[in-house]
PDB file of C-alpha atoms in Angstrom:
ATOM      1  CA  ILE A   7    -131.822 -59.464 178.381  1.00 46.00           C
ATOM      2  CA  GLN A   8    -131.829 -62.403 179.151  1.00 48.00           C
ATOM      3  CA  GLU A   9    -130.110 -61.198 182.920  1.00 50.00           C
ATOM      4  CA  LYS A  10    -132.532 -58.557 182.963  1.00 47.00           C
ATOM      5  CA  VAL A  11    -136.319 -60.419 182.273  1.00 47.00           C
ATOM      6  CA  MET A  12    -135.319 -62.501 184.750  1.00 48.00           C
ATOM      7  CA  ASN A  13    -134.854 -59.769 187.617  1.00 49.00           C
ATOM      8  CA  VAL A  14    -138.258 -57.798 186.751  1.00 56.00           C
ATOM      9  CA  SER A  15    -139.578 -61.097 186.908  1.00 67.00           C
ATOM     10  CA  LYS A  16    -138.233 -61.684 190.035  1.00 74.00           C
ATOM     11  CA  SER A  17    -139.156 -58.531 191.564  1.00 71.00           C
ATOM     12  CA  THR A  18    -142.176 -58.814 190.439  1.00 71.00           C
ATOM     13  CA  ILE A  19    -143.147 -62.130 192.274  1.00 77.00           C
ATOM     14  CA  ALA A  20    -141.173 -60.585 195.114  1.00 77.00           C
ATOM     15  CA  ILE A  21    -143.704 -57.764 195.312  1.00 74.00           C
ATOM     16  CA  LEU A  22    -146.647 -60.046 194.095  1.00 75.00           C
ATOM     17  CA  VAL A  23    -146.082 -62.705 197.278  1.00 83.00           C
ATOM     18  CA  ALA A  24    -146.074 -58.907 199.502  1.00 81.00           C
ATOM     19  CA  PHE A  25    -149.228 -58.532 198.447  1.00 75.00           C
ATOM     20  CA  ILE A  26    -150.473 -61.676 199.053  1.00 82.00           C
ATOM     21  CA  LEU A  27    -149.514 -62.660 202.250  1.00 85.00           C
ATOM     22  CA  VAL A  28    -150.316 -58.560 203.328  1.00 79.00           C
ATOM     23  CA  LEU A  29    -154.554 -59.630 201.504  1.00 76.00           C
ATOM     24  CA  LEU A  30    -154.019 -63.406 203.471  1.00 82.00           C
ATOM     25  CA  LEU A  31    -153.524 -61.260 206.309  1.00 83.00           C
ATOM     26  CA  LEU A  32    -155.720 -58.849 206.876  1.00 73.00           C
ATOM     27  CA  ARG A  33    -158.026 -61.211 205.398  1.00 76.00           C
ATOM     28  CA  LYS A  34    -157.422 -63.525 208.416  1.00 81.00           C
ATOM     29  CA  MET A  35    -157.227 -60.194 211.015  1.00 79.00           C
ATOM     30  CA  ASN A  36    -161.512 -60.395 209.892  1.00 75.00           C
ATOM     31  CA  VAL A  37    -160.435 -56.159 209.651  1.00 68.00           C
ATOM     32  CA  GLY A  38    -163.861 -55.290 208.181  1.00 65.00           C
ATOM     33  CA  THR A  39    -165.710 -56.943 211.551  1.00 71.00           C
ATOM     34  CA  TYR A  40    -164.403 -54.103 212.677  1.00 71.00           C
ATOM     35  CA  LEU A  41    -165.174 -51.597 210.425  1.00 64.00           C
ATOM     36  CA  THR A  42    -168.660 -51.650 211.058  1.00 71.00           C
ATOM     37  CA  ILE A  43    -171.426 -49.090 212.078  1.00 72.00           C
ATOM     38  CA  GLU A  44    -171.467 -51.341 215.448  1.00 81.00           C
ATOM     39  CA  ASN A  45    -168.151 -51.587 216.528  1.00 80.00           C
ATOM     40  CA  LEU A  46    -166.971 -47.321 215.371  1.00 75.00           C
ATOM     41  CA  GLN A  47    -170.875 -46.267 217.083  1.00 81.00           C
ATOM     42  CA  LEU A  48    -169.013 -47.595 220.212  1.00 86.00           C
ATOM     43  CA  HIS A  49    -165.337 -46.566 220.281  1.00 83.00           C
ATOM     44  CA  SER A  50    -167.371 -42.956 219.294  1.00 85.00           C
ATOM     45  CA  ALA A  51    -165.676 -41.455 222.370  1.00 89.00           C
ATOM     46  CA  SER A  52    -162.786 -42.718 221.922  1.00 90.00           C
ATOM     47  CA  LEU A  53    -161.566 -41.903 218.661  1.00 88.00           C
ATOM     48  CA  LEU A  54    -163.205 -38.231 219.155  1.00 92.00           C
ATOM     49  CA  ALA A  55    -160.505 -37.598 221.321  1.00 94.00           C
ATOM     50  CA  TYR A  56    -157.456 -39.538 219.902  1.00 93.00           C
ATOM     51  CA  VAL A  57    -158.450 -36.969 216.963  1.00 93.00           C
ATOM     52  CA  GLY A  58    -159.007 -33.699 218.595  1.00 93.00           C
ATOM     53  CA  HIS A  59    -155.549 -34.391 220.223  1.00 95.00           C
ATOM     54  CA  HIS A  60    -153.716 -35.173 216.937  1.00 95.00           C
ATOM     55  CA  TYR A  61    -155.773 -33.847 214.417  1.00 95.00           C
ATOM     56  CA  PHE A  62    -152.789 -34.151 212.021  1.00 96.00           C
ATOM     57  CA  VAL A  63    -151.823 -37.548 212.859  1.00 95.00           C
ATOM     58  CA  ALA A  64    -154.971 -38.618 213.168  1.00 95.00           C
ATOM     59  CA  VAL A  65    -155.985 -37.421 210.024  1.00 96.00           C
ATOM     60  CA  LEU A  66    -153.129 -39.733 208.378  1.00 96.00           C
ATOM     61  CA  ILE A  67    -154.082 -42.511 209.725  1.00 93.00           C
ATOM     62  CA  TYR A  68    -157.335 -42.659 207.484  1.00 94.00           C
ATOM     63  CA  LEU A  69    -155.518 -42.015 205.145  1.00 95.00           C
ATOM     64  CA  MET A  70    -153.297 -45.179 205.224  1.00 94.00           C
ATOM     65  CA  VAL A  71    -156.415 -47.360 206.380  1.00 90.00           C
ATOM     66  CA  TYR A  72    -158.004 -46.066 203.978  1.00 93.00           C
ATOM     67  CA  ALA A  73    -156.194 -46.129 200.991  1.00 92.00           C
ATOM     68  CA  ALA A  74    -154.502 -49.984 201.796  1.00 88.00           C
ATOM     69  CA  LEU A  75    -158.323 -51.373 202.225  1.00 86.00           C
ATOM     70  CA  ILE A  76    -159.586 -49.723 199.254  1.00 88.00           C
ATOM     71  CA  ALA A  77    -155.958 -50.550 197.619  1.00 84.00           C
ATOM     72  CA  CYS A  78    -156.280 -55.432 198.945  1.00 78.00           C
ATOM     73  CA  ALA A  79    -160.777 -54.604 197.831  1.00 78.00           C
ATOM     74  CA  LEU A  80    -161.238 -54.676 201.334  1.00 74.00           C
ATOM     75  CA  PRO A  81    -165.687 -54.568 200.859  1.00 77.00           C
ATOM     76  CA  VAL A  82    -165.459 -51.079 204.050  1.00 79.00           C
ATOM     77  CA  VAL A  83    -165.937 -48.510 202.294  1.00 84.00           C
ATOM     78  CA  ALA A  84    -169.461 -47.384 203.528  1.00 85.00           C
ATOM     79  CA  PRO A  85    -168.270 -47.624 207.086  1.00 82.00           C
ATOM     80  CA  MET A  86    -164.137 -45.582 206.020  1.00 87.00           C
ATOM     81  CA  THR A  87    -166.487 -43.267 204.267  1.00 90.00           C
ATOM     82  CA  ILE A  88    -168.989 -42.805 207.717  1.00 87.00           C
ATOM     83  CA  LEU A  89    -166.277 -42.801 210.342  1.00 87.00           C
ATOM     84  CA  GLY A  90    -163.660 -39.806 207.922  1.00 92.00           C
ATOM     85  CA  GLY A  91    -167.326 -37.652 208.152  1.00 92.00           C
ATOM     86  CA  TYR A  92    -167.699 -37.865 212.071  1.00 90.00           C
ATOM     87  CA  LEU A  93    -164.502 -37.230 212.539  1.00 92.00           C
ATOM     88  CA  PHE A  94    -163.660 -35.246 210.394  1.00 95.00           C
ATOM     89  CA  GLY A  95    -166.650 -33.627 209.892  1.00 94.00           C
ATOM     90  CA  ILE A  96    -169.406 -33.550 206.238  1.00 94.00           C
ATOM     91  CA  ILE A  97    -166.916 -31.459 203.834  1.00 95.00           C
ATOM     92  CA  ARG A  98    -163.100 -32.566 205.333  1.00 96.00           C
ATOM     93  CA  GLY A  99    -164.417 -36.272 205.834  1.00 94.00           C
ATOM     94  CA  VAL A 100    -165.136 -36.385 201.750  1.00 93.00           C
ATOM     95  CA  LEU A 101    -162.421 -34.427 200.712  1.00 96.00           C
ATOM     96  CA  PHE A 102    -160.472 -37.399 202.958  1.00 96.00           C
ATOM     97  CA  ALA A 103    -162.462 -40.235 201.696  1.00 94.00           C
ATOM     98  CA  CYS A 104    -162.070 -38.903 198.280  1.00 94.00           C
ATOM     99  CA  ILE A 105    -157.968 -38.579 198.557  1.00 95.00           C
ATOM    100  CA  GLY A 106    -157.011 -42.590 200.449  1.00 94.00           C
ATOM    101  CA  ALA A 107    -159.800 -44.357 197.871  1.00 92.00           C
ATOM    102  CA  SER A 108    -157.781 -42.731 195.033  1.00 93.00           C
ATOM    103  CA  SER A 109    -154.708 -42.835 196.261  1.00 93.00           C
ATOM    104  CA  GLY A 110    -155.970 -46.554 196.723  1.00 91.00           C
ATOM    105  CA  ALA A 111    -157.282 -46.976 193.703  1.00 90.00           C
ATOM    106  CA  ILE A 112    -154.085 -45.866 192.512  1.00 92.00           C
ATOM    107  CA  ILE A 113    -151.464 -48.243 194.588  1.00 88.00           C
ATOM    108  CA  TYR A 114    -154.489 -51.418 193.127  1.00 87.00           C
ATOM    109  CA  PHE A 115    -153.726 -49.588 189.446  1.00 87.00           C
ATOM    110  CA  LEU A 116    -150.149 -49.965 189.636  1.00 87.00           C
ATOM    111  CA  LEU A 117    -150.007 -53.252 191.882  1.00 82.00           C
ATOM    112  CA  VAL A 118    -151.597 -55.066 188.601  1.00 81.00           C
ATOM    113  CA  LYS A 119    -149.796 -52.705 186.012  1.00 81.00           C
ATOM    114  CA  TYR A 120    -147.603 -54.526 187.210  1.00 81.00           C
ATOM    115  CA  LEU A 121    -147.261 -57.504 188.223  1.00 78.00           C
ATOM    116  CA  PHE A 122    -149.811 -58.715 184.753  1.00 77.00           C
ATOM    117  CA  ALA A 123    -149.187 -56.197 182.222  1.00 79.00           C
ATOM    118  CA  HIS A 124    -146.373 -58.638 180.502  1.00 79.00           C
ATOM    119  CA  THR A 125    -148.309 -61.531 180.461  1.00 78.00           C
ATOM    120  CA  VAL A 126    -151.177 -60.080 179.710  1.00 79.00           C
ATOM    121  CA  GLN A 127    -150.097 -58.635 176.834  1.00 81.00           C
ATOM    122  CA  GLU A 128    -148.458 -61.567 176.395  1.00 81.00           C
ATOM    123  CA  LYS A 129    -151.344 -63.550 176.029  1.00 82.00           C
ATOM    124  CA  TYR A 130    -153.234 -61.041 173.813  1.00 84.00           C
ATOM    125  CA  ALA A 131    -151.324 -59.462 171.489  1.00 85.00           C
ATOM    126  CA  MET A 132    -153.417 -59.203 169.451  1.00 85.00           C
ATOM    127  CA  GLN A 133    -156.194 -58.387 170.786  1.00 85.00           C
ATOM    128  CA  LEU A 134    -154.110 -55.690 172.308  1.00 86.00           C
ATOM    129  CA  GLN A 135    -152.056 -54.463 168.994  1.00 88.00           C
ATOM    130  CA  HIS A 136    -155.981 -53.811 167.628  1.00 86.00           C
ATOM    131  CA  PHE A 137    -157.051 -51.861 170.576  1.00 84.00           C
ATOM    132  CA  HIS A 138    -153.490 -49.604 170.427  1.00 86.00           C
ATOM    133  CA  ASP A 139    -154.018 -48.484 167.793  1.00 89.00           C
ATOM    134  CA  ARG A 140    -157.041 -47.387 168.670  1.00 87.00           C
ATOM    135  CA  MET A 141    -156.270 -46.005 171.044  1.00 86.00           C
ATOM    136  CA  THR A 142    -153.923 -44.611 169.516  1.00 88.00           C
ATOM    137  CA  LYS A 143    -156.086 -42.499 167.122  1.00 89.00           C
ATOM    138  CA  TYR A 144    -159.841 -42.177 168.659  1.00 86.00           C
ATOM    139  CA  GLY A 145    -157.451 -41.514 172.383  1.00 83.00           C
ATOM    140  CA  SER A 146    -158.533 -37.952 173.310  1.00 85.00           C
ATOM    141  CA  SER A 147    -161.981 -38.827 172.289  1.00 86.00           C
ATOM    142  CA  TYR A 148    -162.080 -41.361 174.750  1.00 82.00           C
ATOM    143  CA  LEU A 149    -160.547 -39.826 177.706  1.00 81.00           C
ATOM    144  CA  ILE A 150    -163.822 -36.929 176.478  1.00 85.00           C
ATOM    145  CA  SER A 151    -166.652 -39.624 176.742  1.00 84.00           C
ATOM    146  CA  LEU A 152    -165.517 -41.458 179.517  1.00 78.00           C
ATOM    147  CA  GLN A 153    -165.219 -38.152 181.773  1.00 77.00           C
ATOM    148  CA  LEU A 154    -168.439 -36.923 180.158  1.00 82.00           C
ATOM    149  CA  LEU A 155    -170.845 -40.358 181.143  1.00 77.00           C
ATOM    150  CA  THR A 156    -169.726 -39.178 184.932  1.00 67.00           C
ATOM    151  CA  ILE A 157    -172.476 -36.224 184.061  1.00 68.00           C
ATOM    152  CA  ILE A 158    -174.770 -38.598 182.636  1.00 61.00           C
TER     153      ILE A 158
END
């Protein structure tokens, strides 16, 4: 059992180091400065030409970049969403932005869950036990409330 814990621990550290390196690389490259409205206007003709010739590839690139930027918690949501609307039209742009944002959020969630879940569970065991008991008892009501909160 101890050996298995050490393997999980090493893989967790490897994932964490890789994620931090990607974050540092993106920050060092100043990716956020490239995704500005001014820069998009400057290159709009070449972007539209690329989308016209390679629509499917352009959509895949847009989704992957959007998801990666969201997963790395970079503040470029507005320019990326506007870019999607401009390149693919309003309806498709919104659809692709939602898919990219959801994918990025799922990636971020999974990274945090698998990197920090064990540490948090050890440190806050008593509080989490109370939370787990309440979620077991009232979980469905909690989820319905969360869904209805977006309407309000």
